[in-house]
Coordinates of N, CA and C in Angstrom, one line a residue:
X1 N 100.4 104.4 90.5 CA 101.9 104.7 90.8 C 102.0 105.4 91.9
X2 N 103.2 105.4 92.4 CA 103.4 106.1 93.7 C 103.6 107.7 93.5
X3 N 103.6 108.4 94.5 CA 103.7 110.0 94.5 C 105.0 110.3 93.8
X4 N 106.1 109.7 94.1 CA 107.3 109.7 93.3 C 107.2 109.6 91.9
X5 N 106.7 108.5 91.5 CA 106.6 108.3 90.0 C 105.6 109.4 89.3
X6 N 104.6 109.6 90.0 CA 103.6 110.6 89.4 C 104.3 112.0 89.3
X7 N 105.0 112.4 90.3 CA 105.7 113.7 90.3 C 106.8 113.8 89.3
X8 N 107.7 112.8 89.2 CA 108.6 112.7 88.1 C 108.2 112.6 86.8
X9 N 107.0 111.8 86.5 CA 106.5 111.9 85.3 C 105.7 113.3 84.8
X10 N 105.2 113.9 85.9 CA 104.7 115.2 85.7 C 105.8 116.2 85.4
X11 N 106.6 116.2 86.1 CA 107.8 117.4 85.8 C 108.7 117.0 84.7
X12 N 108.5 115.9 84.2 CA 109.5 115.5 83.1 C 108.9 116.2 81.7
X13 N 107.7 116.8 81.8 CA 107.0 117.4 80.5 C 107.5 118.9 80.5
X14 N 108.3 119.4 81.5 CA 108.7 120.9 81.3 C 110.3 120.9 81.0
X15 N 110.5 121.9 80.4 CA 111.9 122.1 80.0 C 112.9 122.1 81.5
X16 N 112.3 122.7 82.4 CA 113.2 122.8 83.7 C 112.2 122.1 84.8
X17 N 112.7 121.2 85.5 CA 111.9 120.6 86.5 C 112.5 119.6 87.2
X18 N 112.2 119.5 88.6 CA 112.9 118.7 89.6 C 112.7 117.1 89.2
X19 N 113.6 116.4 88.8 CA 113.4 114.9 89.1 C 114.1 114.2 90.2
X20 N 113.3 113.5 90.8 CA 113.8 112.8 92.0 C 114.4 111.5 91.8
X21 N 115.9 111.4 92.1 CA 116.5 110.1 91.7 C 116.1 109.0 92.7
X22 N 115.9 109.2 93.9 CA 115.7 108.2 94.9 C 114.2 108.4 95.8
X23 N 113.8 107.5 96.2 CA 112.6 107.6 97.1 C 112.9 108.6 98.5
X24 N 114.3 108.3 98.8 CA 114.6 109.0 100.0 C 114.8 110.6 99.8
X25 N 115.2 110.8 98.6 CA 115.4 112.2 98.1 C 113.8 112.8 98.1
X26 N 113.0 112.2 97.5 CA 111.6 112.9 97.5 C 111.0 112.7 98.7
X27 N 111.1 111.9 99.7 CA 110.6 111.9 101.0 C 111.1 113.1 101.7
X28 N 112.4 113.3 101.6 CA 113.1 114.5 102.3 C 112.4 115.8 102.0
X29 N 111.9 116.0 100.9 CA 111.3 117.3 100.4 C 109.7 117.3 100.7
X30 N 109.1 116.0 100.7 CA 107.7 116.0 100.8 C 107.0 115.4 102.0
X31 N 107.8 114.9 102.8 CA 107.4 114.1 104.0 C 107.4 115.0 105.2
X32 N 106.2 115.2 106.1 CA 106.4 116.1 107.1 C 107.5 115.5 108.0
X33 N 108.2 116.5 108.8 CA 109.2 116.2 109.9 C 109.0 117.4 110.7
X34 N 108.8 117.0 112.0 CA 108.7 118.0 113.1 C 109.8 118.8 113.3
X35 N 109.6 120.0 113.7 CA 110.8 120.8 114.3 C 110.0 121.8 115.3
X36 N 111.0 122.1 116.3 CA 110.4 123.0 117.3 C 110.7 124.4 117.0
X37 N 109.8 125.2 117.1 CA 110.0 126.8 117.0 C 109.1 127.5 117.9
X38 N 109.8 128.4 118.6 CA 109.0 129.3 119.6 C 108.2 128.5 120.5
X39 N 108.8 127.2 120.9 CA 108.2 126.4 121.9 C 107.2 125.5 121.6
X40 N 106.9 125.6 120.1 CA 105.7 124.8 119.6 C 106.3 123.8 118.5
X41 N 105.8 122.5 118.6 CA 106.2 121.6 117.6 C 105.4 121.8 116.3
X42 N 106.0 121.9 115.0 CA 105.3 122.1 113.8 C 105.7 121.1 112.9
X43 N 105.0 120.8 111.9 CA 105.4 120.0 110.7 C 105.6 121.0 109.6
X44 N 106.7 121.4 109.2 CA 106.9 122.6 108.2 C 106.4 122.2 106.9
X45 N 106.7 120.9 106.5 CA 106.1 120.5 105.3 C 104.9 119.6 105.4
X46 N 103.9 120.1 104.5 CA 102.6 119.4 104.5 C 102.3 119.0 103.0
X47 N 102.0 117.7 102.8 CA 101.7 117.3 101.4 C 100.4 116.6 101.3
X48 N 99.8 116.9 100.5 CA 98.3 116.4 100.2 C 98.4 115.5 98.9
X49 N 97.9 114.4 99.0 CA 97.7 113.6 97.7 C 96.3 113.4 97.3
X50 N 96.1 113.0 96.2 CA 94.7 112.7 95.6 C 94.8 111.2 95.0
X51 N 94.0 110.4 95.6 CA 94.1 109.1 95.2 C 93.0 108.6 94.4
X52 N 93.0 108.1 93.3 CA 92.1 107.4 92.6 C 91.3 106.4 93.3
X53 N 89.9 106.5 93.3 CA 89.1 105.8 94.3 C 89.0 104.3 93.7
X54 N 89.2 104.1 92.4 CA 88.9 102.9 91.8 C 90.3 102.1 91.9
X55 N 91.5 102.7 91.5 CA 92.7 101.9 91.4 C 93.6 102.3 92.6
X56 N 93.4 103.1 93.5 CA 94.1 103.3 94.6 C 95.4 104.1 94.2
X57 N 95.6 104.4 93.0 CA 96.8 105.1 92.5 C 96.8 106.6 93.0
X58 N 97.9 107.2 93.2 CA 98.1 108.6 93.6 C 98.1 109.4 92.1
X59 N 97.2 110.3 91.9 CA 97.0 111.0 90.9 C 97.6 112.3 90.6
X60 N 97.5 112.9 91.8 CA 97.7 114.3 92.0 C 98.2 114.6 93.5
X61 N 99.1 115.8 93.5 CA 99.4 116.2 94.8 C 99.6 117.7 94.8
X62 N 100.0 118.3 96.1 CA 100.4 119.5 96.3 C 101.1 119.6 97.7
X63 N 101.9 120.4 97.7 CA 103.0 120.4 98.9 C 103.1 121.9 99.3
X64 N 103.1 122.1 100.9 CA 103.3 123.3 101.2 C 104.3 123.3 102.3
X65 N 105.1 124.5 102.5 CA 106.1 124.8 103.4 C 105.6 125.8 104.3
X66 N 105.3 125.5 105.6 CA 104.9 126.4 106.5 C 106.0 127.4 107.0
X67 N 105.6 128.6 107.1 CA 106.5 129.6 107.7 C 105.8 130.3 108.7
X68 N 105.8 129.6 110.0 CA 104.9 130.3 111.1 C 105.5 131.6 111.6
X69 N 106.8 132.0 111.4 CA 107.2 133.2 111.9 C 106.6 134.4 111.0
X70 N 106.1 134.2 109.9 CA 105.5 135.3 109.2 C 104.1 134.8 108.7
X71 N 103.4 133.8 109.5 CA 102.0 133.4 109.2 C 101.9 133.2 107.8
X72 N 102.7 132.2 107.2 CA 102.4 132.2 105.7 C 102.8 130.8 105.2
X73 N 102.4 130.4 104.1 CA 102.8 129.1 103.6 C 103.5 129.4 102.1
X74 N 104.4 128.7 101.8 CA 104.8 128.7 100.4 C 104.4 127.3 99.8
X75 N 103.9 127.6 98.5 CA 103.4 126.5 97.7 C 104.8 126.0 96.9
X76 N 105.1 124.7 97.6 CA 106.5 124.4 96.7 C 106.1 123.4 95.7
X77 N 105.0 122.8 95.6 CA 104.9 121.8 94.4 C 103.3 121.7 94.1
X78 N 102.8 121.5 92.9 CA 101.7 121.2 92.7 C 101.7 120.3 91.3
X79 N 101.2 118.9 91.5 CA 101.3 117.9 90.3 C 100.0 117.6 90.1
X80 N 99.6 118.0 88.9 CA 98.2 118.0 88.4 C 98.2 117.0 87.2
X81 N 97.7 115.7 87.4 CA 97.7 114.7 86.2 C 96.2 114.6 86.0
X82 N 95.3 114.3 86.8 CA 93.9 114.0 86.8 C 92.9 115.2 87.1
X83 N 93.3 115.9 88.2 CA 92.5 116.9 88.8 C 93.2 118.1 88.1
X84 N 92.3 119.2 87.6 CA 92.8 120.4 87.1 C 93.8 121.2 88.1
X85 N 94.8 121.7 87.7 CA 95.9 122.5 88.6 C 95.0 123.7 89.2
X86 N 94.3 124.1 88.6 CA 93.3 125.3 89.0 C 92.5 125.0 90.3
X87 N 91.9 123.6 90.2 CA 91.1 123.1 91.3 C 92.0 122.8 92.4
X88 N 93.2 122.2 92.2 CA 94.1 121.8 93.2 C 94.6 123.2 94.1
X89 N 94.8 124.1 93.3 CA 95.2 125.5 93.9 C 94.2 126.0 94.9
X90 N 92.9 125.8 94.3 CA 91.8 126.3 95.0 C 91.5 125.5 96.3
X91 N 91.8 124.1 96.1 CA 91.7 123.2 97.4 C 92.6 123.6 98.5
X92 N 94.0 123.9 97.8 CA 95.1 124.2 98.7 C 94.8 125.5 99.4
X93 N 94.4 126.5 98.9 CA 93.9 127.8 99.5 C 92.8 127.7 100.4
X94 N 91.8 126.9 100.2 CA 90.9 126.6 101.1 C 91.3 126.0 102.5
X95 N 92.2 125.0 102.1 CA 92.7 124.4 103.4 C 93.5 125.3 104.2
X96 N 94.3 126.3 103.5 CA 95.2 127.4 104.1 C 94.3 128.3 104.9
X97 N 93.1 128.6 104.2 CA 92.2 129.7 105.0 C 91.6 129.0 106.2
X98 N 91.5 127.8 106.3 CA 90.9 127.3 107.5 C 91.8 127.2 108.6
X99 N 93.1 127.4 108.4 CA 94.1 127.4 109.5 C 94.2 129.0 110.0
X100 N 93.9 129.2 111.2 CA 94.0 130.6 111.7 C 95.4 131.2 111.4
X101 N 96.5 130.3 111.7 CA 97.7 131.0 111.7 C 98.2 131.5 110.1
X102 N 97.5 131.0 109.1 CA 97.8 131.1 107.8 C 97.3 132.4 107.4
X103 N 98.0 133.5 107.0 CA 97.4 134.7 106.6 C 97.9 135.1 105.2
X104 N 99.1 134.3 104.9 CA 99.6 134.7 103.5 C 100.0 133.3 102.8
X105 N 99.8 133.4 101.5 CA 100.2 132.2 100.7 C 101.1 132.6 99.6
X106 N 102.3 132.1 99.5 CA 103.3 132.6 98.4 C 103.5 131.4 97.4
X107 N 103.3 131.9 96.1 CA 103.5 130.9 95.1 C 104.5 131.5 94.1
X108 N 105.2 130.5 93.2 CA 106.1 131.1 92.3 C 105.5 131.5 91.1
X109 N 104.1 131.4 91.0 CA 103.4 131.6 89.7 C 103.6 131.0 88.5
X110 N 104.4 129.8 88.7 CA 104.7 129.0 87.5 C 103.7 128.0 87.4
X111 N 102.6 128.1 87.5 CA 101.5 127.0 87.5 C 100.7 127.2 86.3
X112 N 100.9 128.1 85.6 CA 100.1 128.4 84.3 C 98.8 128.6 84.5
X113 N 98.4 129.1 85.8 CA 96.8 129.4 85.9 C 96.4 130.8 85.7
X114 N 97.1 131.6 85.7 CA 96.7 133.0 85.1 C 96.4 133.7 86.5
X115 N 96.4 135.1 86.4 CA 96.1 135.9 87.5 C 94.7 135.7 87.8
X116 N 93.7 135.6 87.1 CA 92.3 135.5 87.1 C 91.9 134.6 88.2
X117 N 92.8 133.5 88.6 CA 92.4 132.5 89.6 C 92.6 133.2 91.0
X118 N 93.4 134.1 91.1 CA 93.8 134.9 92.4 C 92.5 135.9 92.7
X119 N 91.9 136.4 91.6 CA 90.6 137.2 91.7 C 89.6 136.5 92.3
X120 N 89.4 135.3 91.7 CA 88.3 134.4 92.2 C 88.5 133.9 93.8
X121 N 89.9 133.8 94.1 CA 90.3 133.2 95.4 C 89.9 134.5 96.3
X122 N 90.3 135.7 96.0 CA 90.1 136.9 96.9 C 88.6 136.9 97.0
X123 N 87.7 136.7 96.2 CA 86.3 136.7 96.5 C 85.8 135.8 97.5
X124 N 86.6 134.6 97.3 CA 86.0 133.5 98.4 C 86.5 133.8 99.6
X125 N 88.0 134.2 99.7 CA 88.6 134.3 101.1 C 89.3 135.7 101.2
X126 N 88.6 136.8 101.3 CA 89.1 138.2 101.3 C 90.4 138.2 102.5
X127 N 90.3 137.4 103.4 CA 91.3 137.6 104.4 C 92.6 136.9 104.3
X128 N 92.8 136.2 103.1 CA 94.0 135.5 102.7 C 94.8 136.4 101.7
X129 N 95.9 136.6 101.8 CA 96.8 137.3 101.0 C 97.6 136.6 100.2
X130 N 97.4 136.3 98.8 CA 98.0 135.6 97.9 C 99.0 136.4 97.1
X131 N 100.4 136.1 97.1 CA 101.2 136.8 96.2 C 102.2 135.9 95.3
X132 N 102.2 136.3 94.2 CA 103.1 135.6 93.3 C 104.4 136.1 93.2
X133 N 105.4 135.3 92.9 CA 106.8 136.0 92.9 C 107.4 135.0 91.7

């Protein structure tokens, strides 16, 4: 299935969740689009997908919204159908930690992962500030 189909299937299991009506709407939210800020071109939206190596189907994804003015990223979506959400979030944070500009990660905390994951992340990446709102 496509990232759109996987996302809609995943979010349909929750009482409240975004269902994208068209591929255009989905791409608007998750496809990178360059914008200029402070004289630099950035892609504010970054989306990573996990592809099944056998079928080639998209199984999981996460998406970030970069906020360079505050050296932060906002986790806008985690879709976990095959890979545990905990592992996706750890991968996401490891990617963020590799970027010098990212010093803070903000999540809504609605991923059902519990606060213990953040203690583990702090141990691995003490210079990254993660806050749940």
